[in-house]
Amino acid sequence: MQFPTLRTPRGPVPPGAPGWNPQRASAMPSHRYRSAHERVSVPLADADRGWPSRRFEQAPLWVPVDLRDGNQALAEPMDPARKRRMFDLLVTMGFKEIEVGYPSASRTDFDFVRQLAEPGAVPDDVTVVVFTAARPDLIERTFASIEGLPRAVVHLYTATAPVWREVVLGRTKGELAALVRKSAEQMARLADASAGSVRFEFSPEVFNLTEPDFVLEICNGLTELWDASPDRPVIHNLPATVEIATPNVYADQIEYMHRHLERRGSVVLSVHPHNDRGTGVACAELAVLAGAQRVEGCLFGNGERTGNVDLVTLALNLHAQGIDPMVDFSDIDEIRRTVEYCNRLPVHERHPYGGDLVHTAFSGTHQDAIKKGMAHQSGRELWTVPYLPIDPADVGRDYEAVIRVNSQSGKGGIAYLLQTGYGLDLPRRLQIDFSSVVQREADDSGEEITGKQLWELFSTVYLAPGEDGPLVLGDWRTAELGGGEHEFSCTLNGVPYRGTGNGPLSAFTAALARAGTEAGILHYSEHATGAGPDSPAVAYAECRVGGRTYWGAGRDTSVLTASVRAVLAAVNRAARCDVRPAG
């Protein structure tokens, strides 16, 4: 048995299962868990649900929490230099509200906030957010950290869900509500005594597992206590701290809050999805449709367990729909390098938009579609290239890595790489011929074949036989004899021959026939590889030799020389009877 630790499902097929679905009951202990609907109620009737029919029209306020929530999730938290580099990146990208730390949790975080309090450290249109638990000593230290900052948001949190109340905090609903109110009153007093402008944020941690009316009671009480107004709004941040349901459930929870929060015009409704079920992005998008105006997350989704919601994916999803994300991703690789440096964590190669392989096609059918799409795209503004939701150039990527070749690739991708890298425009039948050569090479090596290797392989198979083969063409010349007739005089393997025809190439094949090699030209094409006078031309010739067809290619600044070499290459390949490169 290959996998002795696995248990192939052997239970009964569920009653009523269709014949096309033979899946059996497994031994997984799924009975130990309750569905989300059994754990929390969402008082929103189907008729009241508005988010399914809404559309995105503009970006929400993005709030990166890389320096706090993301930093707390690192095996090696950021040192001051890394924190500063991350902060500078976020400012440069255009984020206007940035959670910078948990100053009461560590000296590093406290000292970093103090550095930001120095004059000129934070741009005038950027507001820093600091995080604190609902404890008097921690709140005091948090306010001490922001002394001197002209603007700040103090973010208060406490867990509110039943299991957290009962198991972690050991408090009743009433006791927890009183704790939050007492902390909020302390924050209001300290803010009144502060020289800077302080706004407030509250997060009922594990909101998505908390009774909705209990959250409403606490949030509405804080809105009143902090005297929220349109010019000094309160932020109510509703986290999916641990994902427990499909995204539509979270959307229902957010829409319920959106409809029932008091002083709604004085409240910024914020969300903070995590990714335990792998649906953090979907939760955030549906939450915005349900009324959220602000989204907290991390670049590339760093965070505890499976991470916070990924702001890169969210923002570029909007970009791909024609909506300005309001932050700059024009050099995604620089952003990724900085995040990897600061977090000491790699970004996966297939991470949406930012991974090394996300704009890359190996599959032959994908490559062919992209090649045709790129040709169709030329000169057009609206982006319509198959398999590429955005233009890689939008995020600073070039087209070199869009198509890469391995054993799964096809003629379209191979032709695309030779065209973009080396200026070759292969005829379709030559594409098919060369793809079989590449396929064998890839199967033999089991490795990816680069554009440079493709060029070397093409040169060896199709170009080299025109200059080095069994039949050696020595000095040659052409002449027009009049009446449309041409003469080709040459030496072949040192022996002089002469042929005539209705063009230089037909005269050359006549000379070849006199030398004992019958070659009929089935297809011929040529093109320049550049605009300059010294740019070489490339010619392609498909010839029938000995009852079989062979392709040859020639390359020279002279079109005629290139064409003669193309025919000779096909003839020499026939003489070798081997379409593979030597060795």
Coordinates of C-alpha atoms in Angstrom, one line a residue:
M1 CA 0.0 0.0 0.0
Q2 CA 1.5 3.3 -1.1
F3 CA -0.1 5.6 1.5
P4 CA -0.5 3.6 4.7
T5 CA -1.6 6.6 6.8
L6 CA -4.6 7.4 4.6
R7 CA -8.0 5.7 4.9
T8 CA -9.8 5.3 1.6
P9 CA -13.5 6.1 2.2
R10 CA -15.4 2.8 2.5
G11 CA -18.7 3.9 4.0
P12 CA -22.0 3.7 2.2
V13 CA -22.9 5.8 -0.8
P14 CA -25.4 8.4 0.6
P15 CA -29.1 7.5 -0.1
G16 CA -30.4 9.2 -3.2
A17 CA -26.9 10.0 -4.6
P18 CA -27.0 10.1 -8.4
G19 CA -25.3 7.3 -10.3
W20 CA -22.6 9.6 -11.6
N21 CA -21.4 10.3 -8.0
P22 CA -20.0 7.2 -6.4
Q23 CA -18.3 9.0 -3.4
R24 CA -18.5 7.1 -0.2
A25 CA -18.7 8.1 3.4
S26 CA -15.3 8.7 4.9
A27 CA -13.9 8.1 8.4
M28 CA -13.3 11.8 9.0
P29 CA -14.9 12.9 12.4
S30 CA -17.1 15.6 10.8
H31 CA -19.8 14.9 13.4
R32 CA -17.7 16.8 16.0
Y33 CA -18.4 20.2 14.4
R34 CA -21.5 22.4 14.1
S35 CA -22.5 24.4 11.1
A36 CA -22.2 28.2 11.3
H37 CA -26.0 28.5 11.2
E38 CA -26.2 26.5 14.4
R39 CA -23.6 28.7 16.1
V40 CA -24.9 32.2 15.3
S41 CA -28.2 33.5 13.9
V42 CA -28.4 36.2 11.2
P43 CA -31.8 38.0 11.4
L44 CA -31.9 39.0 7.8
A45 CA -34.8 37.7 5.6
D46 CA -34.2 36.8 2.0
A47 CA -36.4 39.7 0.9
D48 CA -34.2 42.2 2.9
R49 CA -30.9 41.0 1.4
G50 CA -29.5 43.8 -0.9
W51 CA -25.9 42.9 -1.4
P52 CA -26.4 40.2 -4.2
S53 CA -27.6 42.8 -6.7
R54 CA -25.1 45.5 -5.9
R55 CA -22.0 46.2 -7.9
F56 CA -18.6 47.7 -7.1
E57 CA -18.4 51.4 -8.1
Q58 CA -15.3 52.6 -6.2
A59 CA -12.6 51.3 -3.9
P60 CA -13.2 51.2 -0.1
L61 CA -10.7 52.8 2.3
W62 CA -7.9 50.2 2.4
V63 CA -6.1 49.9 5.8
P64 CA -3.0 47.8 5.9
V65 CA -2.4 46.1 9.2
D66 CA 1.0 44.5 8.2
L67 CA 2.8 46.4 11.0
R68 CA 0.5 45.2 13.7
D69 CA -1.6 42.1 12.9
G70 CA 0.7 40.8 10.3
N71 CA 3.8 41.5 12.4
Q72 CA 2.3 39.6 15.4
A73 CA 2.0 36.6 13.1
L74 CA 5.7 36.4 12.2
A75 CA 8.0 33.9 13.7
E76 CA 10.6 36.7 13.7
P77 CA 8.8 40.0 14.2
M78 CA 10.1 43.0 12.2
D79 CA 13.0 44.9 13.7
P80 CA 12.9 48.7 13.5
A81 CA 14.6 48.9 10.1
R82 CA 12.1 46.4 8.6
K83 CA 9.1 48.2 10.2
R84 CA 10.3 51.5 8.8
R85 CA 10.8 50.0 5.3
M86 CA 7.3 48.5 5.4
F87 CA 5.8 51.8 6.6
D88 CA 7.6 53.7 3.8
L89 CA 6.3 51.2 1.2
L90 CA 2.7 51.6 2.4
V91 CA 3.0 55.4 2.3
T92 CA 4.5 55.3 -1.2
M93 CA 1.8 53.0 -2.5
G94 CA -0.8 55.6 -1.3
F95 CA -2.4 54.1 1.8
K96 CA -3.9 56.9 3.9
E97 CA -4.7 55.0 7.1
I98 CA -2.1 52.6 8.4
E99 CA -2.2 50.5 11.6
V100 CA 1.4 50.8 12.8
G101 CA 1.5 48.7 15.9
Y102 CA 0.4 47.4 19.3
P103 CA 2.5 49.8 21.4
S104 CA 1.6 48.3 24.8
A105 CA 2.6 44.9 23.6
S106 CA 6.4 45.4 23.1
R107 CA 9.1 48.1 23.4
T108 CA 9.8 47.7 19.7
D109 CA 6.2 48.7 18.8
F110 CA 6.2 51.5 21.3
D111 CA 9.5 52.9 20.1
F112 CA 8.4 52.7 16.5
V113 CA 5.3 54.8 17.2
R114 CA 7.4 57.3 19.0
Q115 CA 9.6 57.6 15.9
L116 CA 6.5 58.3 13.9
A117 CA 5.7 61.1 16.3
E118 CA 8.8 63.0 15.2
P119 CA 8.0 66.1 13.0
G120 CA 7.7 65.2 9.3
A121 CA 7.8 61.4 9.9
V122 CA 4.2 60.9 8.7
P123 CA 2.8 62.8 5.7
D124 CA 0.0 65.3 6.4
D125 CA -2.7 63.1 4.7
V126 CA -1.8 59.9 6.4
T127 CA -3.3 58.8 9.7
V128 CA -1.6 56.1 11.9
V129 CA -3.7 53.6 13.9
V130 CA -2.6 52.1 17.2
F131 CA -4.1 49.0 18.7
T132 CA -5.0 48.3 22.4
A133 CA -6.9 45.8 24.4
A134 CA -9.5 46.9 26.9
R135 CA -7.3 47.2 29.9
P136 CA -6.6 50.5 31.7
D137 CA -2.8 50.2 31.9
L138 CA -2.5 49.2 28.2
I139 CA -4.8 52.1 27.2
E140 CA -2.6 54.5 29.1
R141 CA 0.6 53.3 27.5
T142 CA -1.1 53.4 24.0
F143 CA -1.9 57.1 24.5
A144 CA 1.6 57.8 25.7
S145 CA 2.9 56.3 22.5
I146 CA 0.9 58.7 20.3
E147 CA 1.8 61.9 22.2
G148 CA 3.0 64.5 19.6
L149 CA 1.2 62.9 16.7
P150 CA -1.0 65.4 15.0
R151 CA -3.6 62.7 14.1
A152 CA -4.2 59.1 15.3
V153 CA -6.9 56.5 15.6
V154 CA -6.9 54.5 18.8
H155 CA -8.2 51.0 18.1
L156 CA -9.9 49.3 21.0
Y157 CA -10.7 45.6 20.9
T158 CA -12.1 42.8 23.0
A159 CA -13.5 39.4 22.1
T160 CA -17.3 39.2 22.3
A161 CA -18.2 35.7 21.0
P162 CA -19.8 33.2 23.5
V163 CA -16.9 30.8 23.6
W164 CA -14.4 33.6 24.1
R165 CA -16.6 35.2 26.8
E166 CA -17.0 32.0 28.7
V167 CA -13.8 30.2 28.2
V168 CA -11.2 32.9 27.6
L169 CA -12.5 36.0 29.5
G170 CA -14.8 34.4 32.0
R171 CA -17.4 37.2 31.8
T172 CA -21.1 37.5 31.2
K173 CA -22.5 39.7 28.5
G174 CA -23.3 42.4 31.0
E175 CA -19.8 42.3 32.5
L176 CA -18.2 42.5 29.1
A177 CA -20.3 45.4 27.9
A178 CA -19.4 47.2 31.1
L179 CA -15.7 46.6 30.5
V180 CA -15.9 48.0 27.0
R181 CA -17.7 51.1 28.2
K182 CA -15.3 51.7 31.0
S183 CA -12.4 51.4 28.5
A184 CA -14.1 53.7 26.0
E185 CA -14.7 56.3 28.7
Q186 CA -11.0 56.2 29.6
M187 CA -10.1 56.7 26.0
A188 CA -12.4 59.7 25.7
R189 CA -10.8 61.4 28.7
L190 CA -7.3 60.8 27.4
A191 CA -8.2 62.0 23.9
D192 CA -9.7 65.2 25.4
A193 CA -6.3 65.8 27.2
S194 CA -4.3 65.1 24.0
A195 CA -2.9 67.9 21.9
G196 CA -3.5 65.9 18.7
S197 CA -6.7 64.9 16.9
V198 CA -7.7 61.4 18.1
R199 CA -10.4 59.3 16.6
F200 CA -11.7 56.0 17.9
E201 CA -12.1 52.5 16.5
F202 CA -13.7 49.5 18.1
S203 CA -13.5 45.8 17.1
P204 CA -15.7 43.2 18.7
E205 CA -13.2 40.4 18.1
V206 CA -14.8 37.3 16.6
F207 CA -17.8 39.4 15.5
N208 CA -18.9 36.7 13.1
L209 CA -19.6 34.3 16.0
T210 CA -21.2 36.9 18.2
E211 CA -24.9 37.5 18.6
P212 CA -25.7 40.4 16.2
D213 CA -27.9 42.3 18.7
F214 CA -25.2 42.1 21.4
V215 CA -22.7 43.7 19.0
L216 CA -25.2 46.3 18.0
E217 CA -25.8 47.2 21.7
I218 CA -22.1 47.7 22.3
C219 CA -21.4 49.5 19.1
N220 CA -24.3 51.9 19.3
G221 CA -23.4 52.7 22.9
L222 CA -19.9 53.6 21.9
T223 CA -21.1 55.7 19.0
E224 CA -23.1 57.8 21.5
L225 CA -20.4 57.8 24.1
W226 CA -17.7 59.0 21.7
D227 CA -20.2 61.5 20.2
A228 CA -19.6 60.4 16.7
S229 CA -20.3 63.0 14.0
P230 CA -19.7 63.1 10.2
D231 CA -16.5 65.2 10.6
R232 CA -15.3 62.9 13.4
P233 CA -16.7 59.5 12.7
V234 CA -16.3 56.4 14.8
I235 CA -15.0 53.3 13.1
H236 CA -16.8 50.1 13.9
N237 CA -14.6 47.2 12.7
L238 CA -16.3 43.9 12.4
P239 CA -13.8 41.0 12.1
A240 CA -14.2 37.5 10.8
T241 CA -11.4 36.7 13.2
V242 CA -11.8 33.0 12.5
E243 CA -13.7 32.1 9.3
I244 CA -16.5 29.8 10.1
A245 CA -19.0 30.1 7.2
T246 CA -19.4 30.7 3.5
P247 CA -18.9 34.3 2.4
N248 CA -22.6 35.0 2.0
V249 CA -23.2 34.5 5.7
Y250 CA -20.6 37.2 6.5
A251 CA -22.3 39.5 4.0
D252 CA -25.6 39.0 5.7
Q253 CA -24.1 39.8 9.0
I254 CA -22.5 43.0 7.7
E255 CA -25.6 44.1 5.9
Y256 CA -27.6 43.6 9.1
M257 CA -25.2 45.9 11.0
H258 CA -25.1 48.4 8.1
R259 CA -28.9 48.7 8.4
H260 CA -29.2 48.9 12.1
L261 CA -26.1 50.9 13.3
E262 CA -27.3 54.2 14.8
R263 CA -25.9 57.6 13.5
R264 CA -25.0 55.6 10.4
G265 CA -23.6 58.8 8.6
S266 CA -21.2 59.2 11.6
V267 CA -20.0 55.6 11.5
V268 CA -17.3 54.1 9.2
L269 CA -18.3 50.4 8.9
S270 CA -15.0 48.4 8.6
V271 CA -14.3 44.7 8.1
H272 CA -11.3 42.6 9.0
P273 CA -11.6 39.1 7.3
H274 CA -9.3 36.3 8.0
N275 CA -8.7 33.4 5.6
D276 CA -9.2 30.2 7.6
R277 CA -11.6 28.8 5.0
G278 CA -9.6 30.3 2.1
T279 CA -12.5 32.7 1.3
G280 CA -11.1 35.9 2.9
V281 CA -11.1 37.8 -0.4
A282 CA -14.7 36.7 -1.2
C283 CA -15.8 37.7 2.4
A284 CA -14.3 41.2 2.0
E285 CA -15.8 41.7 -1.5
L286 CA -19.3 40.7 -0.4
A287 CA -19.0 42.7 2.8
V288 CA -18.3 45.8 0.8
L289 CA -21.3 45.1 -1.3
A290 CA -23.2 44.7 1.9
G291 CA -22.3 48.2 3.2
A292 CA -18.7 48.1 4.5
Q293 CA -16.7 51.2 3.7
R294 CA -13.3 50.2 5.0
V295 CA -11.2 47.0 4.7
E296 CA -8.3 46.0 6.9
G297 CA -5.8 43.4 5.6
C298 CA -2.2 42.7 4.7
L299 CA -0.2 42.8 1.5
F300 CA -0.2 39.3 0.1
G301 CA -2.3 38.1 3.0
N302 CA 0.1 37.6 5.8
G303 CA -1.5 37.0 9.2
E304 CA -2.2 34.4 11.9
R305 CA -3.0 30.9 10.8
T306 CA -3.9 31.1 7.1
G307 CA -3.6 34.9 7.2
N308 CA -5.5 38.1 6.9
V309 CA -7.4 39.1 3.8
D310 CA -5.0 40.0 0.9
L311 CA -5.1 43.7 0.0
V312 CA -3.1 43.1 -3.2
T313 CA -5.7 40.7 -4.6
L314 CA -8.6 42.8 -3.5
A315 CA -7.3 46.0 -5.0
L316 CA -6.2 44.5 -8.3
N317 CA -9.5 42.6 -8.6
L318 CA -11.1 46.1 -8.8
H319 CA -8.4 47.2 -11.3
A320 CA -9.3 44.2 -13.5
Q321 CA -12.9 45.4 -13.4
G322 CA -12.0 48.9 -14.6
I323 CA -12.2 50.5 -11.2
D324 CA -9.3 52.6 -9.8
P325 CA -7.9 50.7 -6.7
M326 CA -6.7 54.1 -5.4
V327 CA -3.3 52.6 -4.5
D328 CA -0.3 52.0 -6.8
F329 CA 0.8 48.5 -7.9
S330 CA 2.8 49.6 -10.9
D331 CA 5.9 47.6 -9.7
I332 CA 4.5 44.5 -8.1
D333 CA 7.9 42.9 -8.0
E334 CA 9.3 45.7 -5.9
I335 CA 6.4 45.5 -3.6
R336 CA 6.8 41.7 -3.3
R337 CA 10.5 42.0 -2.6
T338 CA 10.0 44.5 0.1
V339 CA 7.2 42.4 1.8
E340 CA 9.3 39.3 1.6
Y341 CA 12.3 41.2 3.1
C342 CA 10.2 42.6 6.0
N343 CA 8.2 39.5 6.7
R344 CA 11.0 37.0 6.0
L345 CA 8.3 34.9 4.2
P346 CA 8.2 34.0 0.5
V347 CA 5.2 34.9 -1.7
H348 CA 3.9 31.8 -3.4
E349 CA 4.7 31.5 -7.1
R350 CA 1.0 31.3 -8.0
H351 CA -0.2 34.0 -5.6
P352 CA -2.8 36.1 -7.5
Y353 CA -1.2 39.0 -9.4
G354 CA 2.1 39.0 -7.6
G355 CA 3.5 35.4 -7.9
D356 CA 6.2 34.6 -10.4
L357 CA 4.0 32.4 -12.5
V358 CA 0.6 34.2 -12.5
H359 CA 1.1 35.7 -15.9
T360 CA 2.7 32.6 -17.3
A361 CA 1.3 29.9 -19.6
F362 CA 2.9 26.5 -20.1
S363 CA -0.2 24.8 -21.7
G364 CA -0.2 24.7 -25.5
T365 CA -3.8 25.7 -25.8
H366 CA -3.4 28.6 -23.4
Q367 CA -0.2 29.7 -25.2
D368 CA -1.9 29.7 -28.6
A369 CA -4.8 31.8 -27.3
I370 CA -2.4 34.3 -25.7
K371 CA -0.3 34.6 -28.8
K372 CA -3.4 35.3 -30.9
G373 CA -4.8 37.6 -28.3
M374 CA -1.6 39.6 -28.2
A375 CA -1.6 40.0 -31.9
H376 CA -5.2 41.1 -31.8
Q377 CA -4.5 43.5 -28.9
S378 CA -1.9 45.5 -30.9
G379 CA -3.0 49.2 -31.0
R380 CA -6.1 48.6 -29.0
E381 CA -6.8 50.3 -25.7
L382 CA -9.3 47.9 -24.0
W383 CA -7.6 44.8 -22.8
T384 CA -9.0 41.6 -24.3
V385 CA -6.2 39.0 -24.2
P386 CA -7.4 35.5 -23.3
Y387 CA -6.2 34.0 -20.0
L388 CA -4.6 37.3 -18.8
P389 CA -7.2 39.2 -16.7
I390 CA -4.9 42.3 -16.7
D391 CA -2.0 43.5 -18.8
P392 CA 1.2 42.3 -17.0
A393 CA 2.7 45.7 -17.9
D394 CA 0.2 47.4 -15.5
V395 CA 2.0 45.9 -12.6
G396 CA 5.5 46.3 -14.1
R397 CA 5.9 42.9 -15.6
D398 CA 7.3 42.5 -19.1
Y399 CA 6.1 39.9 -21.6
E400 CA 9.2 37.7 -21.4
A401 CA 7.6 35.4 -18.8
V402 CA 4.1 35.3 -20.1
I403 CA 4.8 32.1 -22.1
R404 CA 7.2 29.4 -21.0
V405 CA 7.8 26.1 -22.6
N406 CA 7.9 22.6 -21.2
S407 CA 6.6 19.2 -22.3
Q408 CA 3.0 20.5 -22.0
S409 CA 3.5 23.4 -24.4
G410 CA 2.4 23.8 -28.0
K411 CA 3.3 25.4 -31.2
G412 CA 1.7 28.8 -30.4
G413 CA 3.8 29.4 -27.3
I414 CA 7.0 28.3 -28.9
A415 CA 6.3 30.6 -31.9
Y416 CA 5.5 33.4 -29.5
L417 CA 8.8 33.2 -27.7
L418 CA 10.8 33.1 -30.9
Q419 CA 8.9 36.0 -32.3
T420 CA 9.1 38.3 -29.2
G421 CA 12.7 37.3 -28.4
Y422 CA 14.3 36.8 -31.8
G423 CA 12.0 38.3 -34.4
L424 CA 11.1 35.0 -36.0
D425 CA 7.6 34.8 -37.6
L426 CA 7.4 31.0 -38.2
P427 CA 4.9 29.8 -40.9
R428 CA 2.2 27.6 -39.3
R429 CA 3.4 24.3 -40.7
L430 CA 6.9 25.1 -39.5
Q431 CA 5.5 25.8 -36.1
I432 CA 4.0 22.3 -36.1
D433 CA 7.2 20.8 -37.3
F434 CA 9.4 22.6 -34.7
S435 CA 6.9 21.9 -31.9
S436 CA 7.5 18.1 -32.3
V437 CA 11.3 18.8 -32.1
V438 CA 10.8 20.8 -28.9
Q439 CA 8.3 18.2 -27.4
R440 CA 11.0 15.5 -27.7
E441 CA 13.6 17.7 -26.2
A442 CA 11.4 18.6 -23.3
D443 CA 10.3 15.0 -22.8
D444 CA 13.9 13.8 -22.8
S445 CA 15.1 16.5 -20.3
G446 CA 11.9 16.8 -18.2
E447 CA 12.8 20.4 -17.7
E448 CA 11.5 23.8 -18.9
I449 CA 13.0 25.1 -22.1
T450 CA 13.9 28.8 -22.1
G451 CA 13.6 31.2 -25.0
K452 CA 17.4 31.1 -25.4
Q453 CA 17.3 27.3 -25.6
L454 CA 14.5 27.5 -28.1
W455 CA 16.6 29.8 -30.3
E456 CA 19.6 27.5 -30.0
L457 CA 17.5 24.5 -30.9
F458 CA 15.9 26.2 -33.9
S459 CA 19.3 27.3 -35.1
T460 CA 20.8 23.8 -34.8
V461 CA 17.8 22.1 -36.5
Y462 CA 16.9 24.6 -39.3
L463 CA 19.6 27.2 -39.8
A464 CA 22.9 25.3 -39.3
P465 CA 22.3 22.7 -42.1
G466 CA 22.2 25.6 -44.6
E467 CA 25.8 26.4 -43.8
D468 CA 27.2 23.0 -42.7
G469 CA 25.9 19.8 -44.1
P470 CA 26.5 16.8 -46.4
L471 CA 26.0 19.1 -49.4
V472 CA 28.4 22.1 -49.3
L473 CA 27.6 25.1 -51.3
G474 CA 30.7 26.9 -52.5
D475 CA 30.9 30.1 -54.5
W476 CA 27.6 31.0 -56.2
R477 CA 26.0 33.7 -58.3
T478 CA 22.8 34.4 -60.1
A479 CA 22.0 36.2 -63.3
E480 CA 18.9 37.3 -65.2
L481 CA 18.9 35.8 -68.7
G482 CA 16.0 37.7 -70.0
G483 CA 12.4 36.7 -70.6
G484 CA 11.9 36.1 -66.9
E485 CA 14.6 33.3 -66.9
H486 CA 17.3 33.2 -64.1
E487 CA 20.5 31.3 -63.9
F488 CA 22.2 29.9 -60.8
S489 CA 25.8 29.0 -61.0
C490 CA 27.6 27.3 -58.1
T491 CA 29.9 24.6 -56.8
L492 CA 28.4 21.8 -54.7
N493 CA 31.0 19.7 -52.8
G494 CA 33.6 21.4 -55.0
V495 CA 31.9 20.4 -58.4
P496 CA 30.5 23.2 -60.6
Y497 CA 26.9 23.1 -61.5
R498 CA 24.5 25.4 -63.4
G499 CA 20.7 25.5 -63.4
T500 CA 18.0 27.8 -64.9
G501 CA 14.5 28.6 -63.8
N502 CA 11.8 31.3 -63.5
G503 CA 13.5 32.7 -60.4
P504 CA 16.7 32.4 -58.4
L505 CA 15.4 29.6 -56.2
S506 CA 13.9 27.5 -59.0
A507 CA 17.3 27.9 -60.8
F508 CA 19.0 26.8 -57.6
T509 CA 16.8 23.6 -57.4
A510 CA 17.7 22.9 -61.1
A511 CA 21.4 23.1 -60.2
L512 CA 20.7 20.7 -57.2
A513 CA 18.9 18.3 -59.6
R514 CA 22.0 18.3 -61.9
A515 CA 24.0 17.3 -58.8
G516 CA 21.6 14.4 -58.1
T517 CA 19.2 15.9 -55.6
E518 CA 15.6 16.5 -56.6
A519 CA 14.0 19.2 -54.4
G520 CA 10.6 20.8 -54.9
I521 CA 9.8 24.0 -53.0
L522 CA 6.3 23.6 -51.5
H523 CA 6.3 26.8 -49.4
Y524 CA 8.5 29.8 -49.2
S525 CA 8.3 33.0 -47.0
E526 CA 10.7 35.6 -45.8
H527 CA 10.6 38.6 -43.5
A528 CA 12.9 41.2 -41.9
T529 CA 13.8 40.9 -38.2
G530 CA 14.2 44.6 -37.6
A531 CA 13.8 48.0 -39.1
G532 CA 17.5 48.9 -39.6
P533 CA 19.4 48.3 -42.9
D534 CA 21.8 45.9 -41.0
S535 CA 18.9 43.8 -39.6
P536 CA 19.1 40.3 -40.9
A537 CA 16.3 38.8 -43.0
V538 CA 15.0 35.3 -42.3
A539 CA 13.7 32.9 -45.0
Y540 CA 11.8 29.7 -44.6
A541 CA 11.5 26.9 -47.2
E542 CA 9.5 23.8 -47.1
C543 CA 10.8 21.3 -49.7
R544 CA 9.9 17.9 -50.9
V545 CA 13.0 15.7 -51.1
G546 CA 12.9 12.0 -51.7
G547 CA 9.1 11.8 -51.2
R548 CA 9.2 13.5 -47.8
T549 CA 8.9 17.2 -46.7
Y550 CA 11.6 19.0 -44.8
W551 CA 11.8 22.6 -43.5
G552 CA 14.9 24.7 -43.7
A553 CA 15.7 28.3 -42.7
G554 CA 18.3 30.9 -43.6
R555 CA 19.3 34.1 -42.0
D556 CA 21.4 36.9 -43.6
T557 CA 21.4 40.6 -44.3
S558 CA 20.8 39.6 -47.9
V559 CA 17.3 38.2 -48.5
L560 CA 18.6 36.1 -51.5
T561 CA 21.4 34.6 -49.4
A562 CA 18.9 33.7 -46.6
S563 CA 16.5 32.1 -49.1
V564 CA 19.3 30.0 -50.8
R565 CA 20.4 28.8 -47.3
A566 CA 16.9 27.9 -46.4
V567 CA 16.5 25.6 -49.4
L568 CA 19.9 24.1 -48.8
A569 CA 19.1 23.5 -45.1
A570 CA 16.0 21.6 -46.1
V571 CA 18.0 19.5 -48.6
N572 CA 20.8 18.8 -46.1
R573 CA 18.2 17.8 -43.4
A574 CA 16.8 15.3 -45.9
A575 CA 20.3 14.0 -46.5
R576 CA 20.8 13.4 -42.8
C577 CA 17.3 12.0 -42.4
D578 CA 17.2 13.4 -38.9
V579 CA 15.0 16.2 -37.7
R580 CA 16.7 16.3 -34.3
P581 CA 19.8 18.3 -33.4
A582 CA 23.1 16.5 -33.5
G583 CA 23.9 15.0 -30.1

